Coordinates of C-alpha atoms and ligand atoms in Angstrom, one line a residue:
M1 CA -2.0 -57.5 -66.5
D2 CA -5.6 -58.5 -66.3
G3 CA -8.4 -56.3 -65.0
N4 CA -8.2 -57.8 -61.5
G5 CA -4.5 -57.3 -61.5
Q6 CA -4.8 -53.7 -62.5
N7 CA -7.4 -53.1 -59.8
R8 CA -5.2 -54.6 -57.2
T9 CA -2.2 -52.5 -58.4
R10 CA -4.3 -49.4 -58.3
Q11 CA -5.6 -50.2 -54.9
R12 CA -2.2 -50.8 -53.5
H13 CA -1.0 -47.7 -55.3
D14 CA -3.7 -45.6 -53.6
E15 CA -3.0 -47.2 -50.2
V16 CA 0.7 -46.4 -50.4
L17 CA 0.1 -42.8 -51.5
A18 CA -2.5 -42.4 -48.8
D19 CA 0.1 -43.8 -46.4
I20 CA 2.7 -41.3 -47.5
A21 CA 0.2 -38.5 -47.4
R22 CA -0.7 -39.4 -43.9
F23 CA 2.8 -39.1 -42.5
A24 CA 3.4 -36.1 -44.8
G25 CA 0.8 -34.3 -42.7
S26 CA 2.1 -35.6 -39.4
S27 CA 4.8 -34.1 -37.3
I28 CA 7.4 -36.8 -37.5
E29 CA 11.2 -36.2 -37.7
L30 CA 12.5 -35.7 -41.3
D31 CA 14.8 -38.7 -41.2
V32 CA 11.9 -41.0 -40.2
V33 CA 9.6 -39.5 -42.9
L34 CA 12.3 -40.1 -45.6
D35 CA 13.0 -43.7 -44.5
R36 CA 9.3 -44.5 -44.7
I37 CA 9.0 -42.9 -48.2
V38 CA 11.9 -45.0 -49.6
E39 CA 10.5 -48.1 -48.0
R40 CA 6.9 -47.6 -49.4
T41 CA 8.2 -46.6 -52.8
A42 CA 10.2 -49.8 -53.0
A43 CA 7.2 -51.8 -52.0
L44 CA 5.0 -50.2 -54.7
T45 CA 7.4 -50.1 -57.6
A46 CA 9.4 -53.3 -57.0
A47 CA 12.6 -51.4 -57.3
D48 CA 15.6 -53.1 -55.7
R49 CA 17.0 -49.9 -54.3
V50 CA 15.3 -46.6 -53.6
S51 CA 17.1 -43.4 -52.4
I52 CA 16.4 -39.8 -51.7
W53 CA 19.0 -37.0 -52.3
L54 CA 18.3 -33.5 -50.9
L55 CA 19.8 -30.3 -52.1
D56 CA 21.7 -28.5 -49.4
A57 CA 21.4 -24.7 -48.6
T58 CA 24.0 -23.8 -51.3
R59 CA 22.0 -25.9 -53.8
W60 CA 25.3 -27.1 -55.2
K61 CA 25.5 -30.3 -53.2
L62 CA 23.3 -33.3 -52.9
L63 CA 22.9 -34.8 -49.4
P64 CA 22.4 -38.6 -49.3
S65 CA 19.3 -38.6 -47.1
A66 CA 17.5 -42.0 -47.2
L67 CA 18.3 -45.4 -48.7
W68 CA 16.3 -48.6 -48.9
G69 CA 17.8 -51.8 -50.2
M70 CA 21.3 -51.7 -48.8
H71 CA 22.8 -53.0 -45.6
P72 CA 22.1 -50.5 -42.7
A73 CA 25.8 -50.2 -42.0
F74 CA 26.4 -49.0 -45.5
T75 CA 23.6 -46.5 -45.3
T76 CA 25.0 -44.8 -42.2
N77 CA 28.3 -44.3 -43.9
W78 CA 26.8 -43.3 -47.2
K79 CA 24.9 -40.4 -45.5
T80 CA 28.1 -38.7 -44.5
R81 CA 29.2 -38.1 -48.1
P82 CA 27.5 -35.3 -49.9
L83 CA 28.0 -35.2 -53.7
D84 CA 28.5 -32.3 -56.0
L85 CA 25.4 -31.7 -58.1
A86 CA 27.7 -30.8 -61.1
A87 CA 29.2 -34.3 -61.0
E88 CA 25.8 -36.1 -61.0
P89 CA 24.3 -35.8 -64.5
L90 CA 21.1 -37.8 -63.7
S91 CA 20.1 -35.7 -60.7
R92 CA 21.1 -32.5 -62.5
E93 CA 18.9 -33.3 -65.5
A94 CA 15.9 -34.2 -63.3
I95 CA 16.4 -30.9 -61.3
E96 CA 17.0 -28.7 -64.3
T97 CA 14.2 -30.1 -66.4
G98 CA 11.7 -30.9 -63.7
Q99 CA 11.1 -34.2 -65.6
V100 CA 11.6 -37.8 -64.8
V101 CA 14.9 -39.2 -66.2
I102 CA 14.9 -42.8 -67.3
V103 CA 18.0 -44.9 -67.8
G104 CA 17.0 -48.2 -69.5
D105 CA 20.5 -49.7 -69.6
A106 CA 22.8 -48.2 -67.0
M107 CA 25.9 -49.8 -68.5
T108 CA 25.5 -48.2 -71.9
D109 CA 23.8 -45.0 -71.0
A110 CA 26.2 -42.0 -71.5
R111 CA 24.9 -40.2 -68.4
T112 CA 25.9 -42.8 -65.8
D113 CA 29.2 -43.2 -63.9
K114 CA 30.3 -46.6 -65.0
A115 CA 32.5 -47.3 -62.0
S116 CA 29.6 -46.8 -59.6
V117 CA 27.2 -48.7 -62.0
R118 CA 29.6 -51.6 -61.8
F119 CA 30.0 -51.3 -58.1
F120 CA 26.3 -51.2 -57.3
G121 CA 25.3 -53.5 -60.2
D122 CA 22.7 -51.1 -61.5
R123 CA 20.7 -52.2 -64.6
S124 CA 17.9 -49.6 -65.0
I125 CA 17.4 -46.4 -63.1
L126 CA 14.5 -43.9 -62.8
V127 CA 15.1 -40.5 -61.3
A128 CA 12.2 -38.2 -60.3
P129 CA 12.6 -34.6 -59.2
L130 CA 11.3 -33.6 -55.8
A131 CA 9.7 -30.2 -56.2
R132 CA 7.5 -28.2 -53.9
R133 CA 5.8 -24.9 -54.7
G134 CA 8.2 -24.4 -57.7
T135 CA 11.3 -25.1 -55.6
M136 CA 13.5 -28.1 -56.3
L137 CA 14.2 -30.1 -53.1
G138 CA 16.2 -33.0 -54.5
T139 CA 15.8 -36.3 -56.3
L140 CA 14.2 -39.7 -55.8
F141 CA 16.1 -42.6 -57.3
L142 CA 14.6 -46.0 -58.2
N143 CA 17.3 -48.6 -59.1
H144 CA 16.7 -52.0 -60.5
V145 CA 19.6 -54.3 -60.0
S146 CA 18.4 -57.9 -60.4
R147 CA 17.3 -57.4 -64.0
H148 CA 16.7 -54.7 -66.6
Y149 CA 13.5 -53.0 -66.1
H150 CA 11.3 -51.4 -68.7
F151 CA 9.6 -48.3 -67.0
S152 CA 6.1 -47.9 -68.3
Q153 CA 4.2 -44.7 -68.5
E154 CA 2.2 -45.9 -65.5
D155 CA 5.5 -46.4 -63.6
V156 CA 6.5 -42.8 -64.4
E157 CA 3.1 -41.5 -63.2
T158 CA 3.3 -43.6 -60.0
T159 CA 6.8 -42.4 -59.3
L160 CA 5.8 -38.8 -60.0
A161 CA 2.8 -39.1 -57.6
I162 CA 5.1 -40.6 -54.9
A163 CA 7.7 -37.8 -55.5
N164 CA 4.9 -35.2 -55.2
Q165 CA 3.8 -36.6 -51.8
A166 CA 7.4 -37.1 -50.7
A167 CA 8.1 -33.4 -51.5
I168 CA 5.1 -32.4 -49.4
A169 CA 6.3 -34.7 -46.6
I170 CA 9.8 -33.3 -46.8
D171 CA 8.5 -29.7 -46.8
N172 CA 6.3 -30.3 -43.8
A173 CA 8.9 -32.2 -41.8
R174 CA 11.4 -29.3 -42.5
L175 CA 8.8 -26.8 -41.5
Y176 CA 8.1 -28.8 -38.4
R177 CA 11.7 -29.1 -37.6
D178 CA 12.4 -25.4 -38.1
T179 CA 9.3 -24.4 -36.0
R180 CA 10.4 -26.7 -33.2
R181 CA 13.9 -25.3 -33.4
L182 CA 12.6 -21.7 -33.3
A183 CA 10.2 -22.6 -30.5
E184 CA 13.1 -24.1 -28.6
Q185 CA 15.3 -21.1 -29.2
L186 CA 12.6 -18.7 -28.1
R187 CA 12.0 -20.8 -25.0
R188 CA 15.7 -20.7 -24.2
S189 CA 15.9 -17.0 -24.7
F190 CA 12.8 -16.6 -22.6
R191 CA 14.4 -18.8 -19.9
Y192 CA 17.5 -16.6 -19.9
A193 CA 15.3 -13.6 -19.3
G194 CA 13.6 -15.3 -16.3
E195 CA 16.9 -16.5 -14.9
A196 CA 18.2 -12.9 -14.7
L197 CA 16.0 -12.5 -11.7
A198 CA 17.9 -15.1 -9.7
A199 CA 20.9 -14.8 -7.5
G200 CA 24.4 -14.7 -9.0
V201 CA 23.2 -14.2 -12.6
D202 CA 25.7 -12.3 -14.7
L203 CA 23.7 -10.0 -16.9
P204 CA 26.4 -9.5 -19.6
H205 CA 26.8 -13.3 -19.9
T206 CA 23.0 -13.7 -20.2
L207 CA 22.9 -11.0 -22.9
Q208 CA 25.8 -12.7 -24.7
M209 CA 23.9 -16.0 -24.9
M210 CA 20.9 -14.1 -26.2
V211 CA 22.8 -12.4 -29.0
R212 CA 24.3 -15.7 -30.0
L213 CA 20.9 -17.3 -30.1
A214 CA 19.4 -14.5 -32.1
V215 CA 22.3 -14.6 -34.6
E216 CA 22.0 -18.4 -34.9
T217 CA 18.2 -18.3 -35.3
V218 CA 18.1 -15.9 -38.2
D219 CA 21.4 -17.0 -39.7
A220 CA 22.8 -13.5 -39.3
D221 CA 26.5 -12.7 -39.9
G222 CA 26.8 -11.0 -36.6
G223 CA 25.0 -9.1 -33.9
S224 CA 25.4 -7.1 -30.7
I225 CA 23.5 -5.7 -27.7
G226 CA 24.2 -2.1 -26.6
L227 CA 22.8 -0.6 -23.4
V228 CA 21.9 3.1 -23.1
D229 CA 24.5 4.9 -21.0
E230 CA 23.8 7.2 -18.0
T231 CA 23.4 10.3 -20.2
G232 CA 20.6 8.5 -22.1
R233 CA 22.2 9.6 -25.4
G234 CA 24.8 7.0 -26.1
T235 CA 25.0 3.2 -25.9
Y236 CA 27.8 1.0 -24.7
L237 CA 28.4 -2.5 -26.0
V238 CA 27.7 -5.4 -23.6
A239 CA 27.5 -8.4 -25.8
S240 CA 28.3 -9.4 -29.4
A241 CA 28.4 -12.6 -31.5
G242 CA 29.6 -13.4 -35.0
A243 CA 31.5 -11.0 -37.1
E244 CA 31.5 -7.2 -36.9
A245 CA 29.6 -5.5 -39.6
P246 CA 31.7 -4.1 -42.4
P247 CA 31.3 -0.3 -43.1
S248 CA 29.2 -1.1 -46.1
V249 CA 26.5 -2.8 -44.1
V250 CA 24.1 -1.0 -41.8
P251 CA 22.9 -3.4 -39.0
E252 CA 19.2 -3.6 -38.4
E253 CA 18.2 -2.4 -35.0
F254 CA 15.6 -3.8 -32.6
P255 CA 15.1 -1.4 -29.6
L256 CA 14.9 -2.8 -26.1
V257 CA 12.1 -0.6 -24.7
A258 CA 10.4 -0.8 -21.3
P259 CA 7.4 1.3 -20.7
G260 CA 8.6 4.9 -20.9
R261 CA 12.2 3.9 -21.0
H262 CA 14.7 3.1 -23.8
L263 CA 17.1 0.5 -22.3
G264 CA 19.3 -0.4 -25.3
V265 CA 19.3 -2.0 -28.7
L266 CA 19.8 -5.4 -30.3
S267 CA 21.5 -5.0 -33.7
L268 CA 22.0 -7.7 -36.3
W269 CA 23.3 -7.8 -39.8
R270 CA 23.4 -10.2 -42.7
E271 CA 25.2 -9.4 -45.9
S272 CA 23.5 -11.9 -48.2
A273 CA 19.9 -10.7 -47.8
P274 CA 17.8 -8.4 -45.5
F275 CA 15.8 -10.0 -42.8
G276 CA 12.3 -11.1 -43.8
P277 CA 9.1 -10.1 -41.9
E278 CA 9.0 -13.4 -40.0
E279 CA 12.7 -13.1 -39.0
R280 CA 12.0 -9.5 -37.9
E281 CA 9.1 -10.7 -35.8
L282 CA 11.4 -13.2 -34.1
L283 CA 14.1 -10.6 -33.5
V284 CA 11.5 -8.3 -31.9
A285 CA 10.7 -11.2 -29.6
F286 CA 14.4 -11.7 -28.8
A287 CA 14.7 -8.0 -28.1
G288 CA 11.7 -8.3 -25.7
H289 CA 13.4 -11.1 -23.9
A290 CA 16.7 -9.2 -23.6
R291 CA 14.7 -6.3 -22.2
T292 CA 13.1 -8.5 -19.7
A293 CA 16.5 -10.0 -18.7
I294 CA 17.9 -6.5 -18.1
E295 CA 14.8 -5.4 -16.1
H296 CA 15.0 -8.6 -14.1
A297 CA 18.7 -8.2 -13.4
R298 CA 18.1 -4.6 -12.3
L299 CA 15.1 -5.5 -10.2
Y300 CA 17.2 -8.2 -8.5
A301 CA 20.1 -5.7 -7.9
S302 CA 17.7 -3.1 -6.5
L303 CA 16.1 -5.8 -4.2
Q304 CA 19.6 -6.6 -3.0
D305 CA 20.3 -2.9 -2.4
E306 CA 17.0 -2.7 -0.6
R307 CA 17.9 -5.7 1.6
A308 CA 21.4 -4.2 2.2
R309 CA 19.8 -0.9 3.2
A310 CA 17.3 -2.6 5.5
R311 CA 20.2 -4.5 7.2
E312 CA 22.2 -1.3 7.4
A313 CA 19.2 0.5 9.0
E314 CA 18.8 -2.4 11.5
R315 CA 22.5 -2.1 12.4
R316 CA 22.3 1.6 12.8
Q317 CA 19.3 1.3 15.0
A318 CA 21.1 -1.1 17.3
D319 CA 24.2 1.1 17.3
F320 CA 22.0 4.1 18.0
A321 CA 20.4 2.4 21.0
S322 CA 23.9 1.6 22.5
M323 CA 25.2 5.0 21.6
I324 CA 22.2 6.8 23.3
S325 CA 22.7 4.8 26.5
H326 CA 26.4 5.6 26.4
E327 CA 25.8 9.3 25.7
L328 CA 23.2 9.6 28.5
R329 CA 25.2 7.6 31.0
T330 CA 28.4 9.6 30.8
P331 CA 27.0 13.0 32.1
L332 CA 24.8 11.1 34.5
A333 CA 27.8 9.3 36.0
L334 CA 29.6 12.7 36.3
I335 CA 26.6 14.3 38.1
K336 CA 26.3 11.3 40.4
G337 CA 30.0 11.3 41.1
Y338 CA 30.2 15.1 41.9
A339 CA 27.0 15.1 44.0
S340 CA 28.1 12.0 46.1
T341 CA 31.4 13.6 46.8
L342 CA 29.9 16.9 47.8
L343 CA 27.4 15.1 50.0
R344 CA 29.8 12.7 51.7
P345 CA 29.4 13.2 55.4
G346 CA 32.4 14.7 57.1
I347 CA 34.2 15.6 54.0
K348 CA 35.8 19.1 54.0
L349 CA 36.4 20.5 50.5
A350 CA 38.1 23.8 49.6
P351 CA 35.6 26.4 48.4
E352 CA 37.2 26.4 44.8
T353 CA 36.9 22.7 44.6
S354 CA 33.3 22.7 45.6
T355 CA 32.6 25.4 43.0
R356 CA 34.4 23.3 40.3
F357 CA 32.3 20.3 41.3
L358 CA 29.1 22.3 41.1
E359 CA 30.2 23.7 37.7
G360 CA 30.8 20.1 36.6
I361 CA 27.3 19.2 37.6
E362 CA 25.9 22.1 35.7
A363 CA 28.0 21.4 32.6
A364 CA 26.9 17.7 32.6
G365 CA 23.3 18.9 33.1
D366 CA 23.8 21.2 30.0
R367 CA 25.2 18.3 28.1
L368 CA 22.2 16.1 29.0
R369 CA 19.8 18.9 28.0
R370 CA 21.5 19.3 24.6
L371 CA 21.3 15.5 24.0
V372 CA 17.6 15.4 25.0
D373 CA 16.9 18.5 22.8
N374 CA 18.5 16.8 19.8
L375 CA 16.8 13.6 20.4
L376 CA 13.4 15.3 20.7
T377 CA 14.0 17.4 17.6
A378 CA 15.0 14.3 15.6
T379 CA 11.9 12.5 16.8
A380 CA 9.7 15.4 15.9
L381 CA 11.4 15.6 12.4
D382 CA 10.8 11.9 11.8
G383 CA 7.2 12.1 13.0
G384 CA 6.5 15.1 10.7
L385 CA 5.7 17.1 13.9
F386 CA 8.4 19.7 13.4
S387 CA 7.4 23.2 12.5
A388 CA 9.2 26.6 12.7
E389 CA 7.5 29.6 14.3
P390 CA 9.4 32.6 12.8
R391 CA 9.6 35.9 14.7
P392 CA 12.0 38.7 14.3
V393 CA 15.2 37.8 16.1
E394 CA 18.4 39.8 16.4
V395 CA 21.3 37.7 15.3
G396 CA 23.9 39.2 17.8
A397 CA 21.6 38.5 20.8
L398 CA 20.8 35.0 19.5
L399 CA 24.5 34.1 19.2
R400 CA 25.3 35.4 22.6
R401 CA 22.5 33.4 24.3
A402 CA 23.5 30.3 22.4
L403 CA 27.2 30.7 23.3
D404 CA 26.3 31.2 26.9
R405 CA 24.7 27.8 27.0
V406 CA 27.9 26.1 25.8
S407 CA 30.3 28.3 27.8
L408 CA 31.0 25.6 30.4
L409 CA 31.9 23.2 27.6
A410 CA 34.4 25.7 26.1
G411 CA 36.8 25.6 29.1
T412 CA 39.6 27.9 28.5
R413 CA 39.1 28.5 24.8
S414 CA 37.7 31.8 23.5
F415 CA 34.8 32.6 21.2
C416 CA 35.4 35.4 18.6
V417 CA 32.1 36.8 17.6
S418 CA 31.4 39.4 15.0
V419 CA 28.0 40.5 13.5
E420 CA 27.9 42.9 10.6
P421 CA 25.9 45.2 10.6
E422 CA 24.6 45.3 14.1
P423 CA 21.8 45.0 14.9
L424 CA 21.1 42.3 12.2
W425 CA 17.6 41.0 12.2
I426 CA 16.2 37.8 10.8
L427 CA 12.8 36.2 10.9
A428 CA 13.3 32.8 12.6
D429 CA 12.3 30.4 15.3
E430 CA 14.8 31.5 17.9
D431 CA 14.9 28.2 19.8
Q432 CA 15.5 26.2 16.7
L433 CA 18.3 28.5 15.4
S434 CA 19.8 28.5 18.8
Q435 CA 20.0 24.7 18.6
V436 CA 21.8 25.1 15.3
V437 CA 24.4 27.4 16.7
E438 CA 24.9 25.2 19.8
N439 CA 25.4 22.1 17.7
L440 CA 27.9 23.8 15.4
V441 CA 29.8 25.4 18.3
T442 CA 29.8 22.1 20.3
N443 CA 31.3 20.3 17.2
A444 CA 33.9 23.0 16.8
I445 CA 34.9 22.4 20.4
K446 CA 34.7 18.6 20.1
Y447 CA 36.8 18.3 16.9
A448 CA 39.4 21.1 17.5
P449 CA 42.4 21.0 19.8
G450 CA 42.4 22.4 23.2
A451 CA 43.3 26.1 23.2
S452 CA 42.2 27.0 19.7
P453 CA 39.5 29.6 19.5
V454 CA 36.1 29.3 17.8
E455 CA 35.2 32.1 15.4
I456 CA 31.5 32.9 14.8
T457 CA 30.6 35.6 12.3
A458 CA 27.3 36.7 10.8
M459 CA 26.9 39.2 8.0
Q460 CA 24.4 40.6 5.6
K461 CA 25.1 39.4 2.0
G462 CA 22.8 41.0 -0.4
D463 CA 19.3 40.0 0.6
R464 CA 20.7 37.0 2.5
V465 CA 22.4 36.6 5.9
Q466 CA 25.3 34.3 6.1
A467 CA 26.7 33.0 9.4
R468 CA 29.9 31.0 9.7
V469 CA 31.3 28.9 12.6
R470 CA 35.0 28.2 12.1
D471 CA 37.5 26.1 14.0
W472 CA 41.2 25.1 13.8
G473 CA 40.5 21.4 14.2
T474 CA 41.0 18.2 12.3
G475 CA 38.9 19.2 9.3
I476 CA 36.6 16.8 7.5
P477 CA 37.6 14.2 5.0
A478 CA 36.6 15.6 1.5
D479 CA 34.3 12.7 0.7
A480 CA 32.4 13.2 4.0
L481 CA 31.6 16.9 3.5
E482 CA 28.1 16.1 2.3
L483 CA 27.6 12.9 4.3
I484 CA 28.1 14.5 7.7
F485 CA 24.6 16.1 7.3
E486 CA 23.0 12.7 7.1
K487 CA 21.3 11.1 10.1
F488 CA 23.6 9.1 12.3
Y489 CA 26.6 9.7 10.0
R490 CA 29.9 10.0 11.8
V491 CA 33.3 10.0 10.3
A492 CA 35.2 6.8 11.2
S493 CA 37.7 7.4 13.9
N494 CA 40.6 6.2 11.8
Q495 CA 39.7 8.8 9.2
Q496 CA 39.5 11.6 11.7
A497 CA 41.5 11.5 14.9
A498 CA 39.2 12.9 17.5
A499 CA 40.7 16.1 18.7
E500 CA 42.1 16.2 22.2
S501 CA 39.6 18.1 24.2
P502 CA 41.0 20.3 27.0
D503 CA 38.0 19.3 29.0
S504 CA 38.5 17.6 32.3
D505 CA 35.8 16.2 34.4
A506 CA 34.9 19.7 35.3
T507 CA 33.4 20.5 31.8
G508 CA 31.3 17.4 31.7
H509 CA 32.7 16.5 28.3
S510 CA 34.7 13.3 27.9
R511 CA 38.1 13.3 26.3
R512 CA 36.7 11.0 23.5
A513 CA 34.6 13.0 21.0
G514 CA 31.3 11.4 21.8
G515 CA 28.2 11.9 19.7
M516 CA 25.2 10.4 18.0
G517 CA 25.6 11.7 14.5
L518 CA 22.4 13.7 14.9
G519 CA 23.6 17.2 15.4
L520 CA 24.4 18.2 11.8
Y521 CA 21.3 16.3 10.5
I522 CA 19.1 18.4 12.8
C523 CA 21.0 21.6 11.8
R524 CA 20.3 20.9 8.1
R525 CA 16.6 20.2 8.7
I526 CA 16.1 23.3 10.7
V527 CA 18.0 25.5 8.3
E528 CA 16.1 24.0 5.4
A529 CA 12.8 24.6 7.2
H530 CA 13.8 28.2 7.3
G531 CA 14.3 28.2 3.5
G532 CA 18.1 28.4 3.8
R533 CA 21.0 26.1 3.3
I534 CA 24.0 24.8 5.3
W535 CA 27.3 23.4 4.1
A536 CA 30.8 22.6 5.3
E537 CA 34.2 23.5 3.9
N538 CA 37.8 22.7 4.9
L539 CA 39.8 25.9 5.1
A540 CA 43.2 26.3 3.5
H541 CA 45.0 27.0 6.8
G542 CA 43.4 24.0 8.6
G543 CA 40.1 23.6 10.4
A544 CA 36.6 23.4 9.2
A545 CA 34.0 26.1 8.6
F546 CA 30.2 25.6 8.6
Y547 CA 28.1 28.1 6.7
V548 CA 24.5 28.8 7.3
E549 CA 22.7 31.0 4.7
L550 CA 19.2 32.2 5.2
P551 CA 17.0 34.1 2.6
G552 CA 16.1 37.8 2.7
T553 CA 12.8 39.4 3.7
T554 CA 11.8 39.5 0.0
G555 CA 11.6 35.7 0.2
T556 CA 9.2 33.9 2.5
T557 CA 7.7 34.8 5.9
A558 CA 10.6 32.8 7.3
G559 CA 12.9 35.2 5.5
I560 CA 15.6 37.3 6.9
G561 CA 16.3 41.0 6.9
V562 CA 16.8 44.2 8.9
P563 CA 13.3 45.3 9.8
A564 CA 12.7 49.0 9.3
S565 CA 13.0 50.8 12.6
Ligands
ADP1 P1 28.3 13.9 16.3 O1 27.3 13.7 17.4 O2 29.0 12.7 15.9 O3 29.2 15.1 16.5 P2 27.2 15.5 14.1 O4 26.0 15.3 13.2 O5 27.2 16.8 14.9 O6 27.3 14.2 15.0 O7 28.5 15.5 13.2 C1 28.7 14.4 12.3 C2 30.2 14.1 12.1 O8 30.7 15.2 11.4 C3 31.0 14.0 13.3 O9 30.9 12.7 13.9 C4 32.3 14.5 12.9 O10 33.0 13.4 12.3 C5 32.1 15.5 11.8 N1 32.2 16.8 12.3 C6 31.2 17.7 12.7 N2 31.7 18.9 13.0 C7 33.0 18.9 12.8 C8 34.1 19.8 12.9 N3 33.9 21.0 13.3 N4 35.3 19.4 12.6 C9 35.6 18.2 12.1 N5 34.6 17.2 12.0 C10 33.3 17.5 12.3

């Protein structure tokens, strides 16, 4: 070659290398990069066929990755057939020695497979190793078919320069592909976390997808997500992917922590090698996403609960309004009915009948008063305007006064009262405690059959005083024993058949056990304001008992005791 020819060759050489270097630094797909490399190499070296073979992850197989100089249909098929490195002496030599391998005459060279040489018509072959940062990536083949080719030192150098650039391009493209895959997986896991805030998202399913993604991303053998149980000490498994870790392997754990709270743990294991720092960083990000998903799902559930509670509150409000009007109308209708009859001109009533009607008016009036008292107390409690004014009160006298106020309601039934010792003093707001007694006794009458008595006892118990109102009625369903003290709570009528009241019109109490679900709520609040407690029990021989226990004088100013005389 003359000087000009050499210059032209060098120039072309430089252009091609610059070209390869340019796309080596770009972010093009690996397949496209490889196709360009084989095409440019062929243009520069005048080889009839150029191919690239890449080692797979096991490093035992060569993956046919790019081929120039064959029909495209052949190339597609060819790519699906990996070769064993052990059966490819030329590639193996290039990879093992890191040197270019030259085959001057493919037909006679001992290292070639004669069947394939014949099939492809190879004459001369040059194989360059593709290496990057000391790691072998594969081989670059230059095949001359039309004639034997004598590879010069310059050819070798050119091929090595191309192989060097090609290795950089492959490395970069792989890095780009891996980064994109990771970014995509992180985006997916992040999206799962976000979706957990939406309606109908099944949290275990979302966590399942996340574990699968984490296992796939770091090529782990298996993994799982466990959530901390209610005791806060143990975890329970909610999602897993891949195989279970054998006893010899301790999975690596990535905690799912929210500020101040440990929610669970993402565990992964890989037998072949421990996770590297970059993989750990990724797994920490996955754990963060899983945590967000859990928090989102819980937030969503609590929002739903909140909404359900708001709807329930609205419903109760509406029920309450209709209940109040019903409760007020019934005694009012009775009063109106008795009064109109008594006032009807020209009517002659027997004196006992007139008395019964007047008693009916009084009983209905009492009932109205109790209703209004309870409503006012509940309103004061809600408005924070409720306060107790404790003074020394004698329990026996307090009970008698309260029972007096419900006597008309009692009809024929008897009250058995016992106070031990007598006099028994407590420090209390008399009006408020009287309201408690009235409510408890009214309930005993409402929820117990006709003639059964109501038993009221009060006794000193150490430094406390305990009072009990006991009836022989329907009792209270076990699961409602606590709930009955909540505002507006009433046992459903199919759970508790309202007791038949003996009352007739004369008592002012309807045969249906009416009520607003406020009585016991008010009792509890009053008793608690006095530093005491109230609870209900079903008794072995039937009926319910309500206990009120108030603290002794050594307690607060609202305490109880027998003042020194
Ligand atoms: P109400 O106005 O409905 O009587 P309360 O707050 O006084 O409201 O009582 C709440 C519920 O507790 C009642 O609806 C009833 O189901 C139940 N209850 C209260 N006292 C008794 C009792 N002595 N025996 C059986 N059930 C009772």
